[in-house]
Each structure stands twice: as C-alpha cells, then as structure tokens.
Coordinates of C-alpha atoms in Angstrom, one line a residue:
M20 CA -27.3 2.8 55.6
F21 CA -29.0 0.1 53.4
L22 CA -30.1 2.8 50.9
K23 CA -26.6 4.2 50.6
T24 CA -25.1 0.8 50.1
F25 CA -27.8 -0.1 47.6
S26 CA -27.2 3.1 45.7
K27 CA -23.4 2.5 45.5
M28 CA -24.0 -1.1 44.3
F29 CA -26.6 0.1 41.7
I30 CA -24.2 2.8 40.4
A31 CA -21.4 0.3 40.2
L32 CA -23.6 -2.3 38.3
L33 CA -24.8 0.5 36.0
I34 CA -21.2 1.5 35.2
L35 CA -20.3 -2.1 34.5
S36 CA -23.4 -2.6 32.4
V37 CA -22.6 0.5 30.3
A38 CA -19.0 -0.5 30.0
S39 CA -19.8 -4.1 28.9
V40 CA -22.2 -2.7 26.2
Y41 CA -19.6 -0.2 25.0
A42 CA -16.7 -2.6 25.1
K43 CA -18.1 -4.7 22.3
Y44 CA -15.0 -6.6 21.4
D45 CA -12.2 -8.3 23.3
L46 CA -9.1 -6.4 22.2
N47 CA -6.8 -9.2 23.4
S48 CA -8.6 -12.1 21.7
T49 CA -6.7 -14.2 19.2
A50 CA -9.9 -15.4 17.5
A51 CA -10.2 -14.7 13.8
I52 CA -12.3 -11.7 12.7
P53 CA -15.2 -12.8 10.5
L54 CA -15.2 -11.7 6.9
N55 CA -17.7 -9.0 5.9
K56 CA -21.1 -10.6 5.9
D57 CA -22.0 -9.0 2.6
V58 CA -19.2 -10.8 0.8
K59 CA -20.3 -14.1 -0.8
T60 CA -17.4 -16.5 -0.7
G61 CA -16.7 -20.1 -1.6
V62 CA -14.2 -22.6 -2.9
L63 CA -14.5 -24.6 -6.2
P64 CA -13.6 -28.3 -6.2
N65 CA -10.3 -27.5 -7.8
G66 CA -9.3 -25.2 -4.9
L67 CA -10.0 -21.8 -6.5
K68 CA -11.5 -19.4 -3.9
Y69 CA -13.9 -16.6 -4.9
F70 CA -15.1 -13.4 -3.2
I71 CA -18.1 -11.5 -4.6
L72 CA -19.4 -8.2 -3.2
K73 CA -22.2 -6.0 -4.6
N74 CA -21.3 -2.4 -4.6
K75 CA -22.9 0.7 -6.3
M76 CA -20.0 2.8 -7.4
P77 CA -19.4 3.2 -10.2
Q78 CA -22.9 2.2 -11.3
E79 CA -23.4 -0.5 -13.9
H80 CA -19.7 -1.4 -13.7
G81 CA -17.8 -4.4 -12.4
H82 CA -14.2 -4.9 -11.3
F83 CA -12.9 -8.4 -11.7
R84 CA -9.5 -9.6 -10.5
I85 CA -7.5 -12.9 -10.5
V86 CA -5.1 -13.1 -7.6
L87 CA -2.3 -15.6 -7.9
R88 CA -0.2 -16.4 -4.8
A89 CA 3.0 -16.8 -6.8
G90 CA 5.5 -14.5 -8.2
A91 CA 9.2 -13.9 -8.8
I92 CA 10.2 -15.6 -5.5
N93 CA 8.8 -18.9 -6.9
E94 CA 11.2 -18.9 -9.9
D95 CA 13.9 -21.6 -10.1
D96 CA 17.5 -20.4 -10.6
D97 CA 17.1 -20.9 -14.4
Q98 CA 13.9 -18.7 -14.5
N99 CA 15.0 -15.3 -13.1
G100 CA 12.6 -12.8 -14.7
L101 CA 10.1 -15.3 -16.1
A102 CA 7.3 -14.7 -13.6
H103 CA 7.1 -11.2 -15.1
F104 CA 7.6 -12.5 -18.6
T105 CA 4.7 -14.8 -18.1
E106 CA 2.5 -11.9 -17.3
H107 CA 3.3 -10.4 -20.7
M108 CA 2.6 -13.7 -22.4
C109 CA -0.9 -13.7 -21.1
F110 CA -1.6 -10.8 -23.5
N111 CA 0.1 -12.5 -26.4
G112 CA -2.0 -15.5 -27.1
T113 CA -4.4 -17.8 -25.3
K114 CA -6.5 -20.8 -26.3
N115 CA -9.5 -18.6 -27.2
Y116 CA -7.7 -15.4 -28.1
P117 CA -4.6 -16.1 -30.3
K118 CA -2.0 -13.4 -30.9
N119 CA -3.4 -9.9 -30.2
K120 CA -7.1 -10.9 -30.6
L121 CA -7.6 -10.4 -26.9
L122 CA -6.7 -6.7 -26.9
D123 CA -8.7 -6.2 -30.1
V124 CA -11.8 -7.5 -28.5
L125 CA -11.5 -5.3 -25.5
Q126 CA -10.5 -2.1 -27.4
K127 CA -13.5 -2.5 -29.7
S128 CA -15.7 -2.5 -26.5
G129 CA -14.0 0.7 -25.2
V130 CA -11.9 -1.1 -22.6
R131 CA -8.4 0.5 -22.5
F132 CA -5.2 -1.5 -22.0
G133 CA -3.2 -0.1 -19.0
A134 CA -6.0 2.3 -17.9
D135 CA -8.6 -0.5 -17.5
V136 CA -7.2 -4.0 -18.3
N137 CA -4.0 -4.5 -16.4
A138 CA -1.7 -6.9 -14.7
S139 CA 1.3 -6.8 -12.3
T140 CA 3.9 -9.1 -10.9
S141 CA 5.6 -8.8 -7.6
Y142 CA 7.8 -11.2 -5.5
D143 CA 4.9 -13.1 -4.0
V144 CA 1.7 -12.2 -5.9
T145 CA 0.6 -11.8 -9.5
L146 CA -2.6 -9.9 -10.4
Y147 CA -4.8 -9.7 -13.5
E148 CA -7.8 -7.4 -13.6
L149 CA -10.6 -6.2 -15.8
P150 CA -12.9 -3.3 -14.8
I151 CA -15.7 -3.3 -17.4
P152 CA -19.2 -1.8 -18.0
L153 CA -21.9 -4.4 -17.3
K154 CA -24.6 -3.3 -19.8
D155 CA -23.1 -5.4 -22.6
E156 CA -23.8 -9.0 -21.7
K157 CA -21.5 -10.2 -24.4
L158 CA -18.6 -8.2 -23.1
V159 CA -19.2 -9.6 -19.6
K160 CA -18.9 -13.1 -20.9
E161 CA -15.8 -12.2 -22.9
A162 CA -14.3 -10.8 -19.7
F163 CA -14.8 -14.1 -17.8
Q164 CA -13.4 -16.1 -20.7
I165 CA -10.3 -13.8 -20.9
L166 CA -9.7 -14.2 -17.2
A167 CA -10.2 -17.9 -17.3
D168 CA -7.7 -18.1 -20.3
W169 CA -5.1 -16.2 -18.3
A170 CA -5.6 -18.5 -15.4
G171 CA -5.1 -21.7 -17.4
A172 CA -5.0 -21.5 -21.1
V173 CA -2.0 -19.3 -22.2
T174 CA -0.5 -20.9 -25.3
M175 CA 3.2 -19.8 -24.8
N176 CA 3.8 -20.0 -28.6
E177 CA 7.6 -19.9 -29.4
D178 CA 7.2 -17.1 -32.0
D179 CA 5.1 -15.1 -29.5
I180 CA 7.8 -15.5 -26.9
N181 CA 10.6 -14.4 -29.2
E182 CA 8.6 -11.3 -30.3
E183 CA 8.2 -10.3 -26.7
R184 CA 11.8 -10.5 -25.7
E185 CA 12.8 -7.1 -26.8
V186 CA 9.6 -5.6 -25.3
I187 CA 10.7 -6.9 -21.9
V188 CA 14.3 -5.7 -22.5
S189 CA 12.9 -2.2 -23.2
E190 CA 10.9 -2.3 -20.0
W191 CA 14.1 -3.3 -18.2
R192 CA 15.8 -0.2 -19.6
Q193 CA 13.0 2.0 -18.3
R194 CA 13.3 0.4 -14.8
M195 CA 17.0 1.0 -14.7
S196 CA 16.6 4.6 -13.5
V197 CA 18.9 5.9 -10.8
Q198 CA 16.6 4.4 -8.2
G199 CA 16.4 1.1 -10.0
R200 CA 20.2 0.8 -10.3
L201 CA 20.8 1.7 -6.7
R202 CA 18.0 -0.7 -5.5
E203 CA 19.7 -3.6 -7.2
K204 CA 23.1 -2.7 -5.6
H205 CA 21.5 -2.6 -2.2
M206 CA 19.5 -5.8 -2.5
P207 CA 22.2 -8.2 -1.2
T208 CA 22.4 -6.2 2.1
Q209 CA 18.8 -5.2 2.4
W210 CA 17.5 -8.7 2.0
W211 CA 20.6 -10.5 3.4
G212 CA 20.5 -14.2 3.5
S213 CA 17.3 -14.6 1.6
K214 CA 16.1 -15.7 -1.9
Y215 CA 14.6 -12.2 -2.2
A216 CA 18.1 -10.9 -2.7
E217 CA 18.5 -13.1 -5.7
R218 CA 15.4 -12.0 -7.6
N219 CA 14.7 -8.5 -9.0
V220 CA 11.3 -9.4 -10.8
I221 CA 12.4 -8.0 -14.2
G222 CA 15.5 -10.4 -14.6
D223 CA 18.5 -9.5 -16.7
T224 CA 18.8 -8.7 -20.4
G225 CA 21.2 -11.5 -21.3
F226 CA 18.9 -14.2 -19.9
L227 CA 15.7 -12.6 -21.2
R228 CA 17.1 -12.7 -24.7
T229 CA 18.3 -16.3 -24.6
F230 CA 16.1 -18.5 -22.3
K231 CA 14.4 -21.5 -23.8
P232 CA 10.6 -21.6 -24.2
E233 CA 10.3 -24.7 -22.0
Q234 CA 11.7 -22.7 -19.1
I235 CA 8.8 -20.2 -19.1
R236 CA 6.3 -23.0 -19.9
R237 CA 7.5 -24.8 -16.8
F238 CA 6.9 -21.8 -14.6
Y239 CA 3.4 -21.3 -16.0
N240 CA 2.5 -25.0 -15.6
D241 CA 3.9 -25.2 -12.0
W242 CA 2.4 -22.1 -10.5
Y243 CA -0.7 -21.0 -12.5
R244 CA -3.0 -23.4 -10.9
P245 CA -6.5 -22.9 -9.3
N246 CA -5.5 -23.9 -5.7
L247 CA -3.2 -20.9 -5.6
M248 CA -5.8 -18.5 -7.0
A249 CA -8.7 -16.3 -5.9
F250 CA -11.3 -14.7 -8.2
I251 CA -12.5 -11.3 -6.8
A252 CA -15.6 -9.6 -8.2
V253 CA -16.9 -6.3 -6.9
G254 CA -19.6 -4.4 -8.8
D255 CA -23.1 -3.2 -9.5
F256 CA -24.3 -6.7 -10.4
D257 CA -26.4 -9.7 -9.3
V258 CA -24.2 -11.7 -6.9
N259 CA -25.8 -15.0 -7.6
N260 CA -25.4 -14.6 -11.4
V261 CA -21.7 -13.7 -11.0
E262 CA -21.2 -16.8 -8.8
K263 CA -22.7 -19.0 -11.5
M264 CA -20.4 -17.5 -14.1
I265 CA -17.3 -18.1 -11.9
K266 CA -18.4 -21.8 -11.6
Q267 CA -19.0 -22.0 -15.3
Y268 CA -15.7 -20.5 -16.5
F269 CA -13.3 -21.6 -13.7
S270 CA -14.4 -25.1 -12.6
G271 CA -12.6 -26.6 -15.6
L272 CA -9.2 -25.4 -14.5
T273 CA -7.0 -28.3 -13.2
N274 CA -4.0 -28.6 -10.9
P275 CA -0.8 -30.4 -12.0
K276 CA -0.5 -34.0 -11.1
N277 CA 2.9 -33.7 -9.5
E278 CA 2.1 -30.5 -7.7
R279 CA 5.1 -28.4 -6.4
K280 CA 5.1 -27.2 -2.9
R281 CA 4.8 -23.4 -2.5
E282 CA 7.6 -22.6 -0.2
I283 CA 7.6 -19.7 2.3
F284 CA 10.9 -17.7 2.0
E285 CA 11.7 -15.8 5.2
L286 CA 14.1 -12.9 5.8
P287 CA 16.5 -14.2 8.4
Y288 CA 17.3 -12.2 11.6
H289 CA 20.9 -11.1 12.4
E290 CA 22.7 -9.8 15.5
D291 CA 24.4 -6.8 13.8
T292 CA 23.5 -3.8 11.8
K293 CA 24.2 -4.4 8.1
V294 CA 25.1 -1.4 6.0
S295 CA 25.2 -0.8 2.2
I296 CA 26.7 2.4 0.8
E297 CA 26.4 3.0 -3.0
S298 CA 26.7 6.1 -5.2
D299 CA 25.4 7.1 -8.6
K300 CA 26.1 10.2 -10.7
E301 CA 22.4 10.9 -11.2
M302 CA 21.6 11.1 -7.5
S303 CA 20.3 14.7 -6.7
N304 CA 20.3 14.3 -2.9
E305 CA 21.6 11.8 -0.4
N306 CA 19.2 9.2 1.0
A307 CA 19.3 6.6 3.7
T308 CA 16.7 4.0 4.6
F309 CA 16.5 2.0 7.9
I310 CA 14.6 -1.3 8.0
T311 CA 14.3 -3.3 11.2
K312 CA 12.8 -6.7 10.6
L313 CA 10.1 -7.7 13.1
P314 CA 7.8 -10.7 13.5
K315 CA 4.6 -10.7 11.4
Y316 CA 1.5 -10.8 13.5
D317 CA -2.0 -12.0 12.4
E318 CA -3.9 -8.8 11.7
N319 CA -7.1 -10.8 11.1
T320 CA -7.5 -11.4 14.9
Y321 CA -9.0 -8.9 17.3
A322 CA -5.6 -8.5 19.1
G323 CA -3.7 -8.3 15.8
Y324 CA -6.1 -5.7 14.4
A325 CA -5.9 -3.6 17.6
R326 CA -2.1 -3.8 17.4
S327 CA -2.2 -2.6 13.8
I328 CA -4.2 0.5 14.8
K329 CA -1.7 1.3 17.5
D330 CA 1.1 0.9 15.0
R331 CA -0.6 3.4 12.7
L332 CA -0.9 5.8 15.6
F333 CA 2.8 5.4 16.4
S334 CA 3.6 6.2 12.8
L335 CA 1.4 9.3 12.8
M336 CA 3.1 10.6 16.0
L337 CA 6.6 9.9 14.8
G338 CA 5.8 11.4 11.4
L339 CA 4.6 14.6 13.0
R340 CA 7.7 15.0 15.0
L341 CA 10.0 14.4 12.0
M342 CA 7.9 16.9 10.0
E343 CA 8.3 19.5 12.7
I344 CA 12.1 19.1 12.7
S345 CA 12.3 19.4 8.9
N346 CA 10.2 22.6 9.0
A347 CA 12.5 24.2 11.5
P348 CA 15.2 26.7 10.5
N349 CA 18.4 24.9 9.3
P350 CA 17.0 21.4 9.8
P351 CA 19.4 18.4 9.9
F352 CA 17.5 16.7 7.0
L353 CA 15.4 17.8 4.0
R354 CA 12.8 15.2 4.8
A355 CA 12.4 12.2 7.0
S356 CA 9.6 9.7 7.7
G357 CA 9.3 6.6 9.9
G358 CA 6.8 4.0 11.1
M359 CA 5.5 0.5 10.9
T360 CA 4.8 -1.3 7.7
G361 CA 4.1 -4.8 6.3
Y362 CA 7.2 -6.3 4.6
L363 CA 8.5 -9.3 2.7
G364 CA 9.4 -12.7 3.9
E365 CA 6.8 -13.2 6.6
R366 CA 8.0 -10.1 8.4
N367 CA 6.7 -6.7 9.4
A368 CA 9.2 -3.9 9.7
F369 CA 10.0 -0.6 11.2
Y370 CA 10.8 1.6 8.2
G371 CA 12.7 4.9 8.2
D372 CA 13.6 7.1 5.3
V373 CA 15.9 10.2 5.4
R374 CA 16.9 12.7 2.7
A375 CA 19.7 15.2 3.0
K376 CA 21.8 17.6 1.0
D377 CA 25.1 16.4 -0.4
G378 CA 27.6 15.9 2.3
K379 CA 25.0 15.9 5.1
I380 CA 23.6 12.4 5.2
R381 CA 25.6 11.4 8.3
E382 CA 24.1 14.3 10.4
A383 CA 20.7 13.5 9.0
M384 CA 20.9 9.8 10.0
Q385 CA 22.1 10.8 13.4
A386 CA 19.2 13.2 13.9
F387 CA 16.7 10.6 12.8
V388 CA 18.0 7.8 15.0
A389 CA 18.2 10.3 18.0
E390 CA 14.6 11.1 17.6
V391 CA 13.5 7.5 17.6
A392 CA 15.8 7.0 20.7
R393 CA 14.0 9.9 22.3
V394 CA 10.7 8.1 21.9
Q395 CA 12.2 4.9 23.3
Q396 CA 13.6 6.7 26.4
H397 CA 10.7 9.1 27.1
G398 CA 7.7 8.1 25.0
F399 CA 5.4 10.6 23.3
N400 CA 3.6 13.5 25.0
Q401 CA -0.1 13.3 25.7
S402 CA -0.9 16.1 23.3
E403 CA 0.8 14.1 20.5
L404 CA -1.3 11.1 21.2
D405 CA -4.5 13.3 21.4
M406 CA -3.7 14.8 18.0
A407 CA -3.0 11.4 16.4
V408 CA -6.2 9.9 17.9
T409 CA -8.2 12.9 16.6
Q410 CA -6.8 12.4 13.1
Y411 CA -7.5 8.7 13.2
R412 CA -11.1 9.3 14.4
A413 CA -11.6 11.8 11.6
M414 CA -10.2 9.3 9.1
I415 CA -12.5 6.4 10.1
E416 CA -15.5 8.7 10.5
D417 CA -14.9 10.0 6.9
A418 CA -14.6 6.4 5.6
K419 CA -17.9 5.5 7.2
A420 CA -19.6 8.6 5.9
K421 CA -18.4 7.8 2.4
S422 CA -19.1 4.1 2.5
N423 CA -22.1 4.4 0.1
T424 CA -19.9 5.9 -2.5
T425 CA -16.8 3.8 -2.0
Q426 CA -15.3 2.7 -5.4
H427 CA -15.1 -0.9 -6.5
F428 CA -11.3 -1.0 -6.6
M429 CA -11.1 -0.1 -2.9
Y430 CA -13.0 -3.3 -2.0
V431 CA -11.1 -5.3 -4.6
S432 CA -7.8 -4.2 -2.9
E433 CA -9.1 -5.0 0.6
L434 CA -10.2 -8.5 -0.5
T435 CA -6.9 -9.1 -2.2
D436 CA -5.0 -8.3 1.0
Y437 CA -7.4 -10.6 2.9
F438 CA -6.5 -13.5 0.5
T439 CA -2.7 -12.8 0.2
D440 CA -1.7 -11.3 3.6
G441 CA -4.5 -12.4 6.0
S442 CA -5.5 -8.7 6.6
S443 CA -8.9 -8.0 8.0
A444 CA -11.9 -7.4 5.7
A445 CA -14.8 -7.3 8.0
G446 CA -16.5 -4.2 6.5
I447 CA -16.8 -0.6 7.5
D448 CA -19.3 -1.0 10.3
F449 CA -17.0 -3.4 12.1
D450 CA -13.9 -1.2 11.3
Y451 CA -15.7 1.9 12.7
D452 CA -16.9 0.3 15.9
F453 CA -13.7 -1.6 16.6
T454 CA -11.4 1.3 15.8
M455 CA -13.4 3.6 18.1
Q456 CA -13.1 1.1 20.9
V457 CA -9.3 0.9 20.4
L458 CA -8.9 4.7 20.3
D459 CA -10.9 5.1 23.5
A460 CA -8.9 2.4 25.3
V461 CA -5.3 3.3 24.1
K462 CA -2.8 4.5 26.8
L463 CA 0.2 6.7 26.3
D464 CA 2.7 4.4 27.9
E465 CA 1.9 1.6 25.4
F466 CA 3.9 3.4 22.7
Q467 CA 7.1 3.7 24.6
A468 CA 7.0 0.0 25.3
M469 CA 6.3 -0.8 21.7
S470 CA 9.0 1.6 20.4
K471 CA 11.8 -0.3 22.1
D472 CA 11.6 -3.1 19.4
Y473 CA 11.1 -0.8 16.5
L474 CA 14.6 0.4 15.8
T475 CA 17.4 -1.8 17.2
V476 CA 21.1 -2.5 16.5
K477 CA 20.3 -6.1 15.6
N478 CA 18.0 -7.1 12.7
T479 CA 18.4 -3.6 11.1
T480 CA 19.7 -2.9 7.6
I481 CA 20.8 0.6 6.5
T482 CA 21.1 1.5 2.9
I483 CA 22.7 4.8 1.9
S484 CA 22.7 6.3 -1.6
T485 CA 24.9 9.3 -2.5
S486 CA 26.0 11.1 -5.6
T487 CA 29.5 11.0 -7.1
K488 CA 30.0 14.8 -6.7
P489 CA 33.1 16.0 -4.9
E490 CA 31.0 17.4 -2.0
A491 CA 29.1 14.1 -1.5
S492 CA 29.5 12.2 1.8
K493 CA 32.3 9.8 2.2
L494 CA 31.1 7.1 4.6
D495 CA 32.4 3.7 5.9
P496 CA 29.9 0.9 6.7
A497 CA 31.6 0.2 10.1
D498 CA 31.4 3.9 11.0
V499 CA 27.7 4.0 10.1
A500 CA 27.0 0.9 12.2
N501 CA 28.8 2.5 15.1
L502 CA 26.9 5.7 14.7
M503 CA 23.7 3.8 14.9
K504 CA 24.8 2.0 18.1
T505 CA 26.2 5.0 19.9
T506 CA 23.2 7.2 19.0
M507 CA 20.7 4.6 20.2
I508 CA 22.2 4.4 23.7
A509 CA 23.0 8.2 24.1
K510 CA 20.9 9.9 26.7
T511 CA 18.3 12.3 25.3
D512 CA 16.0 15.0 26.8
S513 CA 12.3 14.5 26.6
K514 CA 10.4 16.6 24.0
E515 CA 9.1 19.8 25.3
E516 CA 5.4 20.0 25.0
K517 CA 4.2 23.3 23.4
V518 CA 0.6 24.3 23.5
I519 CA -0.5 27.1 21.1
T520 CA -3.6 28.9 22.2
E521 CA -3.5 31.8 19.7
P522 CA -6.2 31.7 16.9
F523 CA -5.0 31.1 13.3
F524 CA -6.4 34.3 12.0
S525 CA -7.3 37.7 13.5
K526 CA -10.7 39.1 13.0
E527 CA -9.4 41.7 10.5
I528 CA -8.1 39.0 8.2
T529 CA -11.4 37.2 8.2
K530 CA -13.5 40.3 7.6
P531 CA -16.3 39.3 5.2
G532 CA -16.8 40.8 1.8
R533 CA -19.9 40.4 -0.4
I534 CA -21.0 38.7 -3.6
V535 CA -21.3 41.2 -6.4
K536 CA -22.3 38.9 -9.3
E537 CA -23.8 35.4 -9.8
E538 CA -23.9 33.3 -13.0
K539 CA -25.3 29.8 -13.5
N540 CA -24.4 27.3 -16.3
A541 CA -27.1 24.6 -16.4
K542 CA -25.3 22.6 -19.0
L543 CA -22.1 22.2 -16.9
G544 CA -24.0 22.3 -13.6
I545 CA -21.8 25.0 -12.2
E546 CA -22.4 28.4 -10.5
T547 CA -19.9 31.2 -10.6
L548 CA -19.7 33.9 -7.9
E549 CA -17.7 37.1 -8.2
L550 CA -16.7 38.6 -4.9
S551 CA -16.1 42.2 -3.9
N552 CA -12.4 41.7 -3.8
G553 CA -12.3 40.5 -7.4
A554 CA -12.0 36.8 -6.7
K555 CA -14.2 34.3 -8.5
V556 CA -15.6 31.2 -6.9
I557 CA -16.8 28.3 -9.1
L558 CA -19.2 25.8 -7.4
K559 CA -20.2 22.4 -8.6
K560 CA -22.3 19.9 -6.7
T561 CA -21.6 16.1 -7.3
D562 CA -22.6 12.8 -5.8
F563 CA -19.1 11.2 -6.2
K564 CA -18.4 11.0 -2.5
E565 CA -20.6 11.7 0.5
S566 CA -19.6 14.1 3.3
E567 CA -16.7 15.6 1.3
V568 CA -16.0 19.1 -0.1
L569 CA -12.9 19.6 -2.2
F570 CA -11.5 23.0 -3.0
S571 CA -8.4 24.6 -4.5
A572 CA -7.3 28.2 -5.2
H573 CA -5.3 29.6 -8.2
S574 CA -3.9 33.0 -8.9
W575 CA -2.2 34.4 -12.0
G576 CA 1.5 34.8 -11.8
G577 CA 3.4 32.2 -9.7
S578 CA 6.9 31.1 -10.7
S579 CA 6.5 32.7 -14.2
L580 CA 7.2 36.1 -12.5
Y581 CA 10.7 35.1 -11.5
S582 CA 13.8 35.6 -13.6
D583 CA 15.5 32.7 -15.4
K584 CA 18.1 32.6 -12.7
E585 CA 15.6 32.3 -9.9
Y586 CA 13.1 30.1 -11.7
I587 CA 14.4 26.7 -10.6
S588 CA 14.7 27.8 -7.0
A589 CA 11.2 29.2 -7.1
E590 CA 9.8 25.9 -8.5

C-alpha cells in the first residue's frame, strides 16, 4: 500500500516538475518583457535614447535610423502638411550640408537616394535612415553628421522652402489616385471625433503654396528635439565604437526652453455604427472596410504578448475561412480578409476588407459579417485551430532557423516598434520559447470568447467605395447600419468540419524520370540539369538565408497564346 501511494506521489511530483520546467513563463503576468540582452541601450543627458545591435547580414554594412515620436498629428491648425514638408527640407540644406551638398556627398560614395537614404512621415512618427557600407571610415563619420544635422541643424532657408513647394504639390498630385481621393472623403467618418480626421499628412495645395516660412520653422523647433528621438544602429560593427559616435554627434542637441507637451490624441468610442459611402469614376470594383475600435493592450508584457499571438491565430483562422468562401463557385465576394491589427489613436482594431463586383457590395458585406457572426456564435473547429497552430509553429521555427542570416533592417524595424509602440523586442530565443509555450497552452474556446468584442454594432465604422457606373450599388448609410445590426444577431449554423484524407497526387503523376544531361558554370555558381521530359532545372547554392529553399517554374506560352479579345481575361 505504501509503495503504491509513494509511486503515485512520485509520478505526480515528476509531472509537476516537468510542467514547471516546460512552463517557463507566466502567460498571465503583467510584468514587462526585458529587451533583447544583445541590444546595448542608453539615454543621453538631453533625453535621446539609443539602441545598438551587432548583426552580421549584410556583412560590413550598417543600418542607422533616427526615430522621431512626432508627425502630422502634432501640427497646429496653421501647419497642415508641414510635418511632411519638414522631411523634405532635411534634404535641402543643413548647417554642415547647404543646398544639395548632402545628396552629392552620399551619391559620390555610392549611396542611392530612395533606395538607401530615405525618410518617411506618418501621423505619429517620422523616420530618417541611412544604410551604408562600413569600410569607408570617412563615409561613416559623414553618415553620423548627416543624421545629427537632420535631428537638429536644418537651416530652413526661405529660398529653399520656396523651391520645394512645387515638388510637394507634385507629390500631392501623385497621391491623389482613386484610393487617395476616396480615403480623404472617408476620413471624417473613419476617424470620427478625432484630430486624425483633420490631418492627411500631405496637406493641401493652396496652403502648401502660400504658408509662411516661420510656420514650418516653428514646427521643426517645437518637435525635432532629442527627448522625442531614438537613434537605432544595427550592423556588422563594433558596438562600443558606435556608442562613442552617438555620444559625440548627438550629445550637443538641445531641447527648447519652453517645451511643448506632446499630446496623445485618441479615437473616441461611439454607440452606433458609422457609415461612409463614396463613389469615384475610376473605381474598378466595389470595396468595403470594417473597423471596430478596441482598447490597446501592452504587448511588451507577458500577458499582452500572449494575447497578440492569439490575435494572430484568430486572424489566420478567419482568413482561411474567408479564402475558402472566395474560392467556391459563385462566391459572394471577390476577396475578403479580416483580423486584428494595431491602429491609430491609442487603439487596436478589428479590421475587415471586402471586395465585390459592381452592384454586389451589399451581398458581399452581408456574407462577411455573417461569417464573423458564425465565429461569435459557434467558434472555430479544432481542425482550424490545429492548422493555424501548425502554420504559426512553422513560421517561428523558420525565423529561428534563419536568425543568423536576418537582415539589419528587420532588427531596425523591431526596435523602432519597441520605441514607438511598446512592442516586444526580446530576441528570437525568447520569441521562440514563449511562442511555443503559448501554442501548447492555447484552447479552442478562447477564440469564441475573444471574437465577441471584435466586430460589434458600436465602435465600428464602415467605409464603402463604389464606381459611378449605372450598375454600381446604390446604398443608404442607414440601410447599411441596419444590415450590420440584423446580420450580427441572425442565427447561423456552425461550420461543417471537412477532413480530406486523399493524397494530393497519385503515384502515376509522381512517377520519376531521369537526368539526361548536366552542365556546370563555375563563374555563376550554377548547375543546369536537363530531365528526360525536356524540362531544365537550374540550381544555385547561396548563404543568404539559412534553412530555406526557393523555387519557381516557368513555361513558354502563357497569356501570349490567347487572342486579343481573351487576353485581359487571361491575365
């Protein structure tokens, strides 16, 4: 009796011991996830933060980025478009690089504008970056000086401003495609009640042509300051040397004496469904987007990161369902997608996108909403979760296998998100272990509970874009809101679970042939095989990415064999 009892106790303790070793992290903890231990980080006395990571790929190259936590949303009412205009002015004259000298210096060193040196302005963040070769010590010093000038020594000469006005207006024209025109029309509804609805980043042509130089200088002086910036450096370099250069070039930056508070602009919640319907003669199909505003959670906690993984699993499962519907005969929509995403204004969001033929967007929207309602009422099937988990495992295993060949820009992007959005940047070893623990612990019923908040009548905006053709849909906002409401509460059947056991190919199809000819090209490092069926196979071994094989197949003919009448349809 004693031995039996002891054996049971021993087995129980063994199971608990194994479980405690395996369950390495507390998935419900609100503690912050530590930053990747290989990242060297610090803060200069002026408040500028820096993140430095040694990485091998590409070798003897470095990727440097300034991240500014300010953008179009920080503009005053008399500055609409000047955050983006400021970005342009950084290339048109600084203290150490007047006029176009900056681009001349870089181009003589083989650094290309657009392809290498670049910048971007969004609502909340502005980025400047320089990926450069590290062999030339002079170029490295030039890069740091250029970045430091952008951060605090742009001259904003009046003649330079005037010369850039028509350049910006030209860019405005390029952005005013059919998508750009419709986006601006939808903004008041999509970002209802928020300052985001009043800013479009690019501004308007009348103001861009006439604003006074002091207006843009005021924006630069208010917001381009070190305590809103981070310097991110990833490359095949000496970390300590890079840190010294950051301190040398950026410690002299100063913050304004009467510092303006950086406000956080939120997207307000609302009890109803808000609908915007707009048309444009260039629309080729009809499109609808659904956005349900949700609270933003802290992804850099163990609980928050676990939730983000489950959100991605949810998006995978819903995406597979919608793809299955679109691939069926006579589907209700041409294409549909849906899932969780980060959003603006301190919000996350459930996002849905539906595309339909002219005159069919109502049916397409109803089918999309009904499918989300099906998940809310019945959840997913176990086979759907198993497939999503398998895909996610493969993705994280692939990332870990390729970690030694991960490119600089991937780490730069990850550290940018860490600084601006509070995303996790703990490194691939943590990501792998943590993700595997979440995938092993996840339960099917969690997703049905989660889904009930994801698409709701309240806090949802629907934007619909149609053409002006006679056959285009004629919709009313009140009717669309009612369609949403009635479809969400309508009873649905659960999705039938289909298990396919047949093999993809029969043995006859996969009957092997033979190699009839082999050729090697030492100069190009390729080997060409000719097969008995006439096909040629070209092989090339590289060390760009570990644990990956890429392949594609091409055959003569294709759409060129169709008549002129059938060509567009064939394409």
